[in-house]
Coordinates of C-alpha atoms and ligand atoms in Angstrom, one line a residue:
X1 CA 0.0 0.0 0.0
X2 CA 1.4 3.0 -1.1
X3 CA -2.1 5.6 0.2
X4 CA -5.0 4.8 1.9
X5 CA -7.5 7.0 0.1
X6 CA -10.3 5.0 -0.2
X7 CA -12.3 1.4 0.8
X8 CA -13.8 1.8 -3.4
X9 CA -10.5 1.3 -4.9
X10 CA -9.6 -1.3 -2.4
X11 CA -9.7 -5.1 -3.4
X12 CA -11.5 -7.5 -0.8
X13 CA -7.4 -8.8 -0.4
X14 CA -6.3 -5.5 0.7
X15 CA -9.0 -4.8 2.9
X16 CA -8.4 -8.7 4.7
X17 CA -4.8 -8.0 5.0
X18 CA -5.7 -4.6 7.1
X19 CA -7.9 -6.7 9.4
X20 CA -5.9 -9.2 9.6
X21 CA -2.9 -7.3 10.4
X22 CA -4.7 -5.5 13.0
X23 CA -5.6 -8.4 15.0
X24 CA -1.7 -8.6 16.6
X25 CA -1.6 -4.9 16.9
X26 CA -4.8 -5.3 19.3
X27 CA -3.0 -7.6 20.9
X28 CA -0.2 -4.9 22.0
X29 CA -2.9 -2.5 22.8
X30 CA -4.4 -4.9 25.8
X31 CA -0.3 -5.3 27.2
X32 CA 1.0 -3.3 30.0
X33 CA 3.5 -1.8 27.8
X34 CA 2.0 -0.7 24.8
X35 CA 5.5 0.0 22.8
X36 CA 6.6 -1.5 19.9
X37 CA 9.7 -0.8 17.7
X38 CA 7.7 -1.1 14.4
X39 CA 7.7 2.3 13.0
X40 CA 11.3 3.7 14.9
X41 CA 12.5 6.4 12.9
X42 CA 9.3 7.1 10.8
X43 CA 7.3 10.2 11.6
X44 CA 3.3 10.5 11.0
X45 CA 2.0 14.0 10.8
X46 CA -1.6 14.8 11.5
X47 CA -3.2 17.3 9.3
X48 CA -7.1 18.3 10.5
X49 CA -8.9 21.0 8.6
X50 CA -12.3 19.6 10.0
X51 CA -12.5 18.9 13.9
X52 CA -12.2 15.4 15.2
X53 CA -11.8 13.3 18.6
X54 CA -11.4 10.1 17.7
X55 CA -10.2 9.6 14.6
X56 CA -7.0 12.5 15.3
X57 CA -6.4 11.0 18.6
X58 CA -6.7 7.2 17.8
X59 CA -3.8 7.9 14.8
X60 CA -1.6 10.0 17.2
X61 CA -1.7 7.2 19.8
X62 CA -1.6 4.4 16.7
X63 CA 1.6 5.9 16.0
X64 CA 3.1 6.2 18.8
X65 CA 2.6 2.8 20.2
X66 CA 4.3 1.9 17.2
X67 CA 7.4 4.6 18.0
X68 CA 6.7 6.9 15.1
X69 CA 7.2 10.5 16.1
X70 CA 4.4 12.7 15.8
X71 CA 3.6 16.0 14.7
X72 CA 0.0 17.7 14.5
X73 CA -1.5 20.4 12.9
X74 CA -4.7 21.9 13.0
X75 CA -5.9 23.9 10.2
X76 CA -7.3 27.1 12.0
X77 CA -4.3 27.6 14.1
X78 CA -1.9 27.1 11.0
X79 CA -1.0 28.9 7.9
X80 CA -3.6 27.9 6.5
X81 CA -5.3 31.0 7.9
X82 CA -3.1 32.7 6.1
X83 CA -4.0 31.0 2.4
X84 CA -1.4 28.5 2.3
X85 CA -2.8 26.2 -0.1
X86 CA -3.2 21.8 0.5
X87 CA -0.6 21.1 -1.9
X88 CA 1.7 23.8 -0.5
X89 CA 0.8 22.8 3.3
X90 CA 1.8 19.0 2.1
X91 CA 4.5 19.4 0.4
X92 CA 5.7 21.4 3.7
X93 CA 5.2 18.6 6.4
X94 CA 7.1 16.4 3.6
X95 CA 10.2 19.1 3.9
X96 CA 9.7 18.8 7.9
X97 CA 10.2 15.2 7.6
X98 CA 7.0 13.4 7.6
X99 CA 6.6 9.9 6.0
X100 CA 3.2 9.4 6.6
X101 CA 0.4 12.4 6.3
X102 CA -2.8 11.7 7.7
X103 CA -5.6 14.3 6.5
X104 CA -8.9 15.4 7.3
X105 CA -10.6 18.3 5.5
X106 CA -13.8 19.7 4.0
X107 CA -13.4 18.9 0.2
X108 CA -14.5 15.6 -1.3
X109 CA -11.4 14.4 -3.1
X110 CA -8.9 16.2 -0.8
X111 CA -7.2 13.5 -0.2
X112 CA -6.3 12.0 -3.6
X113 CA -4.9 15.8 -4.4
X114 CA -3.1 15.6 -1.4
X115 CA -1.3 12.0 -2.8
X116 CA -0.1 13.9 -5.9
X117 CA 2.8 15.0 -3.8
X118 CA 5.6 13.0 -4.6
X119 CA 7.5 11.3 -1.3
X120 CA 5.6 10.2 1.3
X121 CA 2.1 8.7 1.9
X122 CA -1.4 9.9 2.5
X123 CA -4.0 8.5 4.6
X124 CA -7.3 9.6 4.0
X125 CA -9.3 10.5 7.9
X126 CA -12.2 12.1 5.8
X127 CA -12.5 13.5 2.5
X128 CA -15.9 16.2 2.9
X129 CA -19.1 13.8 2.3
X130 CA -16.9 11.7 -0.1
X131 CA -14.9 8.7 2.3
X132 CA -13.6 7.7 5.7
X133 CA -12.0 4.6 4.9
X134 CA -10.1 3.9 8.4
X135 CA -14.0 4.0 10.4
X136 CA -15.0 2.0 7.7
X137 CA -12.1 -0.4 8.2
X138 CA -12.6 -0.5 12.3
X139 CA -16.2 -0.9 12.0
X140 CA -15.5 -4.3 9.4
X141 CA -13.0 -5.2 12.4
X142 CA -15.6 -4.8 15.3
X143 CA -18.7 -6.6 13.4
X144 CA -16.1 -10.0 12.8
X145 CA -14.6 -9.5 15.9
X146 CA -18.2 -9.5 17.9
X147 CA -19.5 -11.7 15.4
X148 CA -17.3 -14.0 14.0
X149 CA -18.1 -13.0 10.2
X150 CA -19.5 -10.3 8.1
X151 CA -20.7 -12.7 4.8
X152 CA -24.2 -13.0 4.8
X153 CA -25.0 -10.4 8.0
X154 CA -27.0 -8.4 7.3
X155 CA -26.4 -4.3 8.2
X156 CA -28.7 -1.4 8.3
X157 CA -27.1 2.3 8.2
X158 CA -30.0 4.1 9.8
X159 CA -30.4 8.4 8.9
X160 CA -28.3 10.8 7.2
X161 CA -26.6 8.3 4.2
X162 CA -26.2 11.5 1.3
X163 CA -23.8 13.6 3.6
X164 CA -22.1 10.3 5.4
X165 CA -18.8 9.3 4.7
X166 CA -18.9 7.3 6.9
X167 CA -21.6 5.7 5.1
X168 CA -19.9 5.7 1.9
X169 CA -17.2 3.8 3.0
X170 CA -18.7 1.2 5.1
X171 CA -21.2 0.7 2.2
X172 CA -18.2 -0.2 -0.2
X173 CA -16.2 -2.6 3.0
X174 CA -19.2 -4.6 4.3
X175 CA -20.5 -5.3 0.4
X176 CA -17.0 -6.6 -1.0
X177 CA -17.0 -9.1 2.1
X178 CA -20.4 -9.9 1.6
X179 CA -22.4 -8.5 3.8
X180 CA -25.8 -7.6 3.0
X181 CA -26.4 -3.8 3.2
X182 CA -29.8 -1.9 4.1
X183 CA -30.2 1.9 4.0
X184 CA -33.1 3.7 5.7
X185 CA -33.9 7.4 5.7
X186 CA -36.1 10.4 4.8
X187 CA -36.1 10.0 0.6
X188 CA -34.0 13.7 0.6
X189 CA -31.1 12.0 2.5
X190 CA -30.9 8.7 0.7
X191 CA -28.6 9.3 -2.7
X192 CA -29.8 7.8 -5.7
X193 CA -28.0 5.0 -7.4
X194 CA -27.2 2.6 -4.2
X195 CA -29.7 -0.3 -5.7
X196 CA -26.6 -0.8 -8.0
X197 CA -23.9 -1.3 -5.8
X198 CA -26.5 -3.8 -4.4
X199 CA -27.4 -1.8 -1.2
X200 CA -31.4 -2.3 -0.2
X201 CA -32.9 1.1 0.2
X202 CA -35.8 1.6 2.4
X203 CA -37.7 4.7 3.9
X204 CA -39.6 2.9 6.9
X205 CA -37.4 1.8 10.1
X206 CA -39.2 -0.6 11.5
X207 CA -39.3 -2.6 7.7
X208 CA -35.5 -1.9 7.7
X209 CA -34.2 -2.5 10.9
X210 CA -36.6 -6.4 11.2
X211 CA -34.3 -9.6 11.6
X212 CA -31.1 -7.5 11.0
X213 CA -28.1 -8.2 12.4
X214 CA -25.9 -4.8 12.8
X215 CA -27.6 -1.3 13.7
X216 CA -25.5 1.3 12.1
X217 CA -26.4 4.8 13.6
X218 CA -25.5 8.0 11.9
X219 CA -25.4 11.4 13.0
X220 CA -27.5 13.8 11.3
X221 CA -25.0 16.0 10.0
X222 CA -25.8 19.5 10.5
X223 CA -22.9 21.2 9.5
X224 CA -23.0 19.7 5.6
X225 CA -26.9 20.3 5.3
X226 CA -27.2 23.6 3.0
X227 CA -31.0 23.5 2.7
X228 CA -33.9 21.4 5.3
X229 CA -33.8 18.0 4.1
X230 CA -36.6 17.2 6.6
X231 CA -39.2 19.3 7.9
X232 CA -38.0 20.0 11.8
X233 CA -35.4 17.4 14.0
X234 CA -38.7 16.4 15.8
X235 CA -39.8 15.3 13.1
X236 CA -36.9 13.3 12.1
X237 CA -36.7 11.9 15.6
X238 CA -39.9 10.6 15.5
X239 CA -39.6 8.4 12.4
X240 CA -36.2 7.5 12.6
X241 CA -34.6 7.6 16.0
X242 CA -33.5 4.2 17.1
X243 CA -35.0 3.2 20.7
X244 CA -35.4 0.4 22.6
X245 CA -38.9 -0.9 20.4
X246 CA -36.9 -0.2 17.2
X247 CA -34.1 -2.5 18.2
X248 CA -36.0 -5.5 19.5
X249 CA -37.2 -5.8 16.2
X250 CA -33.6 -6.7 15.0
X251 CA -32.3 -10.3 15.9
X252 CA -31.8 -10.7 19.4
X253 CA -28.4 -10.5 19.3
X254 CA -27.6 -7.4 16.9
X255 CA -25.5 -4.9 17.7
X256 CA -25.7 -1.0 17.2
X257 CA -22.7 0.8 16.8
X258 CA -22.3 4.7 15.8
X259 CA -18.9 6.3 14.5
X260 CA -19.4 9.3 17.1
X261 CA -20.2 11.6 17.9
X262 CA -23.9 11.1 18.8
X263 CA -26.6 13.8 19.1
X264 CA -28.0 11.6 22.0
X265 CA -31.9 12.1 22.0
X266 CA -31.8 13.1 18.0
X267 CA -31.1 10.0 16.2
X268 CA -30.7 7.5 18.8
X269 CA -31.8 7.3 22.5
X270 CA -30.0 6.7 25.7
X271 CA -31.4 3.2 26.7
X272 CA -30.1 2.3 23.2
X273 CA -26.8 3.6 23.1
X274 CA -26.0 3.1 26.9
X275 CA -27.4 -0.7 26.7
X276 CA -24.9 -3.9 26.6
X277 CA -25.8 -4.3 23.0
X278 CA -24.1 -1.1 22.5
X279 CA -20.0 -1.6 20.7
X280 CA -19.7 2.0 20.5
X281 CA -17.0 1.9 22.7
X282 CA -15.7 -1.0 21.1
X283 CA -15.4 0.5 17.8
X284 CA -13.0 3.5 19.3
X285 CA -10.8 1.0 20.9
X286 CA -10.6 -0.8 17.8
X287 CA -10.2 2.1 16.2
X288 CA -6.3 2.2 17.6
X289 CA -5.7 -1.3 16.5
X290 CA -6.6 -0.8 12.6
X291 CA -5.1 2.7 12.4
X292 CA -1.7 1.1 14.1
X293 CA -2.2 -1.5 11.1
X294 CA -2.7 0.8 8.6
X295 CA 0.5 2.8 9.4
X296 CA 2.7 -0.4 9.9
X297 CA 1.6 -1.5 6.4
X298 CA 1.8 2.3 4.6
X299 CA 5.6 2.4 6.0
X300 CA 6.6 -1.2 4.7
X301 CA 5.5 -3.6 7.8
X302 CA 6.1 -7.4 7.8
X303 CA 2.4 -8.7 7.6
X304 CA 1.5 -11.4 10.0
X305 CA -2.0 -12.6 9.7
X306 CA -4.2 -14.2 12.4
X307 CA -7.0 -17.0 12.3
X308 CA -9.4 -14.9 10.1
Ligands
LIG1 N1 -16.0 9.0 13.9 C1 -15.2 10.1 13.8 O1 -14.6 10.4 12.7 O2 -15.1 10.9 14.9 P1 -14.2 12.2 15.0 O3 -14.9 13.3 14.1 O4 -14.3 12.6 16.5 O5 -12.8 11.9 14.6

């Protein structure tokens, strides 16, 4: 791997090797030390024009349990302010040293500009409403961890698909292992064109969410919606909040996970998210675990595999 830009342009190979690979590296995360030598003398550089918890945080410590050195950069606090352009800013952290260059920011398609520069690798933390292939790539980690598989499960993604990358990516992941994929939502937030990646679109919750095996929540993202794509949040709430009635019509074992952060009381409710059928917590654990895989593998790693 030379970029991670997207889960679309990955093969299912490429995307079992990054699980796979991350099963030892969550290994290291449950030891007392959590040090490895893997990435000595490599640096990763952090690069958010969009805020984050999670995914900035899990990549810093992903790289330095793996004794990378890190550098981070946010872009309102940068030259960026200034109208330094992407390119410019990349090429930049490449002259300060950094082999790896993990970026977050507003424009869909940022990050395949960004991997024009020559010299050093880009991951992609999420591209606008385009991809997020690393939560895409922990949440295929966490549903065959908790489940054993993901061929033949079958996954809703529950509310706001057209601005999700999240979405987008977990869409492309869970169908090239074989899982089957439900979308439900208000008609204005479902994008045309998923019945032919093989995705099941539906409009009615309860319909969606019976005998299913995975509960993908999304946040209704406020920031990205330029016009009302439903007529008040009450509204929304009422039809597609996910409660405790909407998920004991899923098998009695599904899960419900959420890439955070949740609007709690907006698209899914407390005794839901708080319950023991809740990974939420999981997936940002695991989160660690496939970013530390997907840096060892960017800077050249030895791939050992696990049982998977
Ligand atoms: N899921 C996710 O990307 O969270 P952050 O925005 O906090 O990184």
């Amino acid at each position: 791997m030379r970029h991670l830009l997207g889960l679309r342009e990955l093969a299912p190979e490429t995307i079992e090797l990054i699980l796979s690979t991350a099963g030892p590296m969550k290994e290291i995360l449950g030891r007392e030390i959590k040090k490895v030598p893997a990435l000595r003398g490599k640096t990763v550089a952090t690069l958010f024009y969009e805020p984050s918890t999670r995914t900035r945080m899990s990549f810093e410590l992903a790289a330095k349990y793996l004794s990378a050195d890190t550098v981070g950069m946010a872009a309102a606090t940068s030259s960026v302010t200034k109208g330094e352009s992407l390119l410019d800013t990349i090429r930049t952290v490449k002259a300060l040293g950094a082999d790896i260059v993990v970026l977050r920011h507003p424009s869909p398609g940022a990050a395949h500009l960004a991997a024009r520069v020559e010299g050093c690798s880009i991951v992609n933390a999420g591209d606008g409403t385009h991809e997020h292939p690393t939560q895409a790539l922990l949440d295929l980690f966490t549903i065959r961890e908790i489940k054993g598989r993901i061929a033949g499960l079958t996954v809703v993604i529950v509310g706001d698909i057209l601005h999700s990358r999240v979405a987008r990516s977990n869409i492309w992941g869970l169908t090239r292992l074989g899982a089957r994929v439900r979308v439900v939502g208000p008609a204005t937030l479902i994008p045309p064109g998923l019945e032919q990646v093989g995705v099941e679109v539906f409009h009615d919750l309860r319909e969606a969410v019976r005998g299913s095996d995975v509960i993908y929540v999304l946040r209704i993202q406020r920031e990205r919606q330029r016009q009302a794509f439903f007529p008040s949040l009450r509204e929304y709430t009422r039809l597609y909040a996910v409660t405790a009635e909407i998920l004991d019509l899923a098998k009695p074992d599904a899960i419900v996970m959420h890439p955070g952060p949740m609007n709690r009381g907006v698209e899914i409710w407390d005794e839901v998210c708080d319950s023991p059928r809740a990974v939420i917590t999981t997936q940002v654990t695991n989160g660690v675990a496939v970013r530390m895989a997907v840096l060892y593998l960017l800077a050249g790693g030895e791939v050992k595999r696990d049982h998977h």
